[in-house]
Tab-separated table of C-alpha atoms in Angstrom:
chain	number	residue	atom	x	y	z
A	1	UNK	CA	-0.298	-0.059	0.190
A	2	UNK	CA	1.189	3.979	-1.310
A	3	UNK	CA	1.910	6.460	1.942
A	4	UNK	CA	-0.855	8.602	0.474
A	5	UNK	CA	-3.357	5.204	1.016
A	6	UNK	CA	-1.438	4.447	4.222
A	7	UNK	CA	-2.007	7.992	5.521
A	8	UNK	CA	-6.215	8.315	4.287
A	9	UNK	CA	-6.193	5.104	6.577
A	10	UNK	CA	-4.695	6.235	9.484
A	11	UNK	CA	-6.628	9.184	9.526
A	12	UNK	CA	-9.820	7.511	9.159
A	13	UNK	CA	-9.322	5.318	11.639
A	14	UNK	CA	-8.191	9.431	14.090
A	15	UNK	CA	-11.403	9.765	13.021
A	16	UNK	CA	-13.369	7.084	14.319
A	17	UNK	CA	-11.707	7.188	17.212
A	18	UNK	CA	-11.353	10.703	17.763
A	19	UNK	CA	-15.358	10.897	17.779
A	20	UNK	CA	-16.587	8.111	18.863
A	21	UNK	CA	-18.573	6.746	15.014
A	22	UNK	CA	-20.240	3.260	15.069
A	23	UNK	CA	-18.704	3.886	11.087
A	24	UNK	CA	-17.199	-0.028	11.604
A	25	UNK	CA	-14.027	-0.723	11.729
A	26	UNK	CA	-11.551	1.035	9.948
A	27	UNK	CA	-8.290	-1.109	8.103
A	28	UNK	CA	-4.622	-1.926	8.845
A	29	UNK	CA	-2.552	-1.778	5.527
A	30	UNK	CA	-1.598	-4.751	6.641
A	31	UNK	CA	-3.020	-8.147	7.199
A	32	UNK	CA	-0.709	-9.842	9.095
A	33	UNK	CA	1.938	-9.558	12.299
A	34	UNK	CA	2.407	-6.271	14.084
A	35	UNK	CA	2.801	-2.597	12.368
A	36	UNK	CA	2.672	0.549	14.766
A	37	UNK	CA	2.820	4.402	13.295
A	38	UNK	CA	2.381	6.657	15.158
A	39	UNK	CA	-0.237	9.559	15.980
A	40	UNK	CA	-0.522	12.799	13.046
A	41	UNK	CA	-1.154	15.350	16.338
A	42	UNK	CA	0.062	12.862	19.964
A	43	UNK	CA	3.673	12.394	20.231
A	44	UNK	CA	2.962	9.852	23.050
A	45	UNK	CA	-0.393	8.215	20.988
A	46	UNK	CA	-0.057	5.307	18.389
A	47	UNK	CA	-1.999	3.155	16.232
A	48	UNK	CA	-1.187	-0.600	16.424
A	49	UNK	CA	-2.585	-3.317	13.421
A	50	UNK	CA	-2.005	-6.579	14.703
A	51	UNK	CA	-2.827	-8.633	12.436
A	52	UNK	CA	-5.018	-6.428	10.868
A	53	UNK	CA	-7.028	-5.190	14.062
A	54	UNK	CA	-6.488	-1.677	14.444
A	55	UNK	CA	-6.361	0.007	17.951
A	56	UNK	CA	-5.275	3.569	19.872
A	57	UNK	CA	-2.575	2.805	22.281
A	58	UNK	CA	-0.883	5.278	24.834
A	59	UNK	CA	2.228	4.798	26.003
A	60	UNK	CA	3.333	5.359	29.620
A	61	UNK	CA	3.629	8.039	31.501
A	62	UNK	CA	7.808	9.483	30.000
A	63	UNK	CA	7.756	7.286	27.494
A	64	UNK	CA	6.221	9.052	23.958
A	65	UNK	CA	6.323	7.135	20.581
A	66	UNK	CA	9.701	7.707	17.290
A	67	UNK	CA	8.388	4.358	15.899
A	68	UNK	CA	11.847	2.521	16.982
A	69	UNK	CA	11.413	2.647	20.768
A	70	UNK	CA	11.438	-0.760	21.671
A	71	UNK	CA	11.352	-0.171	26.024
A	72	UNK	CA	7.683	-0.476	26.668
A	73	UNK	CA	5.213	-1.449	24.231
A	74	UNK	CA	6.780	-0.109	20.455
A	75	UNK	CA	7.714	3.670	22.784
A	76	UNK	CA	10.920	5.386	23.497
A	77	UNK	CA	12.829	6.943	26.917
A	78	UNK	CA	11.233	11.083	26.218
A	79	UNK	CA	14.646	12.090	26.209
A	80	UNK	CA	15.051	9.876	23.178
A	81	UNK	CA	12.371	11.633	20.884
A	82	UNK	CA	11.898	14.081	18.470
A	83	UNK	CA	8.661	14.280	18.190
A	84	UNK	CA	8.414	16.844	15.095
A	85	UNK	CA	5.793	19.266	16.086
A	86	UNK	CA	3.351	15.963	17.527
A	87	UNK	CA	1.721	17.169	21.250
A	88	UNK	CA	2.552	14.951	24.682
A	89	UNK	CA	2.135	16.711	28.099
A	90	UNK	CA	5.460	16.285	30.230
A	91	UNK	CA	3.452	15.944	33.820
A	92	UNK	CA	5.539	13.189	35.701
A	93	UNK	CA	3.357	10.303	37.154
A	94	UNK	CA	6.132	10.049	40.781
A	95	UNK	CA	6.901	7.449	42.708
A	96	UNK	CA	9.553	7.493	45.371
A	97	UNK	CA	12.485	7.863	43.291
A	98	UNK	CA	10.810	7.356	39.468
A	99	UNK	CA	10.248	11.380	38.529
A	100	UNK	CA	8.156	9.177	36.187
A	101	UNK	CA	7.307	5.924	36.354
A	102	UNK	CA	10.235	4.828	32.546
A	103	UNK	CA	13.043	6.548	33.218
A	104	UNK	CA	16.970	6.469	34.207
A	105	UNK	CA	18.192	7.951	36.459
A	106	UNK	CA	21.174	8.488	38.755
A	107	UNK	CA	21.571	6.899	42.008
A	108	UNK	CA	23.022	10.402	43.385
A	109	UNK	CA	24.332	13.181	42.818
A	110	UNK	CA	28.254	11.229	43.397
A	111	UNK	CA	30.717	9.508	41.024
A	112	UNK	CA	28.142	5.615	40.660
A	113	UNK	CA	28.870	2.792	38.608
A	114	UNK	CA	25.319	2.068	39.288
A	115	UNK	CA	21.613	3.486	38.304
A	116	UNK	CA	18.121	3.536	38.782
A	117	UNK	CA	15.761	2.481	36.047
A	118	UNK	CA	12.131	2.878	36.871
A	119	UNK	CA	9.433	0.485	34.992
A	120	UNK	CA	6.048	1.437	35.915
A	121	UNK	CA	6.330	3.099	39.237
A	122	UNK	CA	9.117	1.130	40.269
A	123	UNK	CA	13.197	2.034	40.431
A	124	UNK	CA	15.604	-0.926	40.312
A	125	UNK	CA	18.625	-0.166	40.567
A	126	UNK	CA	21.237	-1.645	37.438
A	127	UNK	CA	25.148	-2.228	37.145
A	128	UNK	CA	27.435	0.129	34.725
A	129	UNK	CA	29.406	-2.524	32.554
A	130	UNK	CA	33.012	-2.785	35.102
A	131	UNK	CA	34.968	0.235	34.682
A	132	UNK	CA	32.102	2.083	33.257
A	133	UNK	CA	30.270	5.572	35.402
A	134	UNK	CA	26.943	6.839	34.740
A	135	UNK	CA	26.182	9.708	32.928
A	136	UNK	CA	23.419	11.499	33.272
A	137	UNK	CA	23.879	13.843	30.282
A	138	UNK	CA	24.188	10.275	27.638
A	139	UNK	CA	21.341	8.555	30.336
A	140	UNK	CA	23.704	6.042	30.295
A	141	UNK	CA	27.051	5.207	31.718
A	142	UNK	CA	30.172	6.011	30.402
A	143	UNK	CA	34.292	6.165	31.058
A	144	UNK	CA	34.942	8.044	33.830
A	145	UNK	CA	37.253	10.297	32.210
A	146	UNK	CA	34.461	12.216	30.797
A	147	UNK	CA	33.475	12.645	34.731
A	148	UNK	CA	35.774	14.290	36.469
A	149	UNK	CA	33.796	17.289	38.326
A	150	UNK	CA	33.107	14.483	40.059
A	151	UNK	CA	34.946	10.776	39.350
A	152	UNK	CA	38.421	9.458	40.018
A	153	UNK	CA	39.187	7.362	36.707
A	154	UNK	CA	41.265	6.031	38.938
A	155	UNK	CA	39.578	4.455	41.854
A	156	UNK	CA	36.860	3.050	39.519
A	157	UNK	CA	38.753	0.976	36.553
A	158	UNK	CA	41.876	0.497	40.153
A	159	UNK	CA	44.392	1.128	37.852
A	160	UNK	CA	47.020	4.142	37.773
A	161	UNK	CA	48.449	5.389	34.273
A	162	UNK	CA	52.398	5.638	33.866
A	163	UNK	CA	53.383	8.900	33.215
A	164	UNK	CA	55.854	7.321	31.023
A	165	UNK	CA	56.671	3.859	29.838
A	166	UNK	CA	59.739	1.712	28.740
A	167	UNK	CA	60.474	2.628	25.387
A	168	UNK	CA	61.960	-1.234	24.960
A	169	UNK	CA	58.565	-1.739	26.216
A	170	UNK	CA	55.335	-3.022	23.902
A	171	UNK	CA	53.688	-0.580	25.574
A	172	UNK	CA	54.974	1.417	24.026
A	173	UNK	CA	54.248	1.143	20.761
A	174	UNK	CA	50.760	1.818	22.036
A	175	UNK	CA	51.768	5.568	22.654
A	176	UNK	CA	50.519	8.353	23.662
A	177	UNK	CA	48.342	5.199	24.562
A	178	UNK	CA	49.379	2.846	26.148
A	179	UNK	CA	47.845	-0.314	27.067
A	180	UNK	CA	48.559	-2.699	29.648
A	181	UNK	CA	47.182	-6.512	31.325
A	182	UNK	CA	44.285	-6.670	33.694
A	183	UNK	CA	45.749	-9.268	36.145
A	184	UNK	CA	43.331	-12.691	36.212
A	185	UNK	CA	40.815	-11.269	33.043
A	186	UNK	CA	41.722	-12.982	30.325
A	187	UNK	CA	39.023	-10.705	28.843
A	188	UNK	CA	39.793	-6.976	28.975
A	189	UNK	CA	42.551	-4.781	28.708
A	190	UNK	CA	43.326	-1.394	30.467
A	191	UNK	CA	44.710	1.386	27.571
A	192	UNK	CA	45.048	4.295	29.058
A	193	UNK	CA	44.532	8.308	27.561
A	194	UNK	CA	45.460	11.256	28.640
A	195	UNK	CA	46.649	9.779	31.434
A	196	UNK	CA	43.322	8.613	32.783
A	197	UNK	CA	42.922	4.359	32.586
A	198	UNK	CA	40.116	2.991	30.573
A	199	UNK	CA	39.093	-0.666	31.114
A	200	UNK	CA	38.474	-2.461	27.079
A	201	UNK	CA	36.767	-5.424	26.661
A	202	UNK	CA	37.454	-7.976	23.424
A	203	UNK	CA	34.264	-9.865	23.556
A	204	UNK	CA	32.797	-12.654	23.834
A	205	UNK	CA	35.367	-14.709	21.508
A	206	UNK	CA	38.524	-12.914	22.233
A	207	UNK	CA	40.830	-13.611	24.869
A	208	UNK	CA	43.553	-11.069	25.875
A	209	UNK	CA	47.785	-11.866	24.532
A	210	UNK	CA	49.644	-10.501	27.373
A	211	UNK	CA	53.212	-10.879	25.241
A	212	UNK	CA	50.962	-8.567	22.354
A	213	UNK	CA	48.693	-5.977	24.016
A	214	UNK	CA	46.355	-7.564	21.741
A	215	UNK	CA	42.621	-8.836	21.675
A	216	UNK	CA	42.931	-12.635	19.286
A	217	UNK	CA	41.371	-15.707	18.673
A	218	UNK	CA	41.926	-18.116	21.821
A	219	UNK	CA	43.922	-20.984	19.233
A	220	UNK	CA	46.343	-17.936	18.250
A	221	UNK	CA	47.143	-16.081	21.192
A	222	UNK	CA	49.497	-16.435	23.613
A	223	UNK	CA	50.717	-16.538	27.163
A	224	UNK	CA	48.622	-17.313	29.795
A	225	UNK	CA	45.418	-16.355	28.106
A	226	UNK	CA	46.641	-18.996	25.549
A	227	UNK	CA	43.615	-21.503	24.429
A	228	UNK	CA	41.484	-19.840	27.059
A	229	UNK	CA	38.484	-22.127	27.935
A	230	UNK	CA	39.465	-24.506	25.551
């Protein structure tokens, strides 16, 4: 179905729902599967087609619709959505620990490696990945050296970067971002950025090679992590 036909269908649906007219059930563009379409006026509402059945849905408090969200019922966090002129009510429905019923929040104003995720007004404390701290500006976890106003990267990562390295060492090959092993950890390494440590993951399928300071396939790695997991 073309975009003009789709628009006509959704406009008819809006009229039927908005005025409660008994004009029959509006038809969905697709008869099978699940499709979601933006409301033309309201950013916190959308049309949902489920196997040909059309319903008008409203996002939960703290969520809006942009066609990309998967936080809850096809909706996304309000700060992540560009409404492009569509309207929504920003009034929060607050509960202890949650400004909105759905949202992400800092545990405190101090440096924290955890954050609060609110769902249905219930706060749940979540961990950042190792070596990261929560950043309110991006509503997510970030390198602690990007949060120097209240974070100490050395405390978060557990490593102090040296001011210089042996020019003949393997670490010197990566200068100005020298690398170092993480004691007892085959899946991560430390790299120093402007004098601050960052904990880097090799990913699930690779391990750290302590001789080359790179991430390799387990069968090609040397040192203590060679054939790790075999």
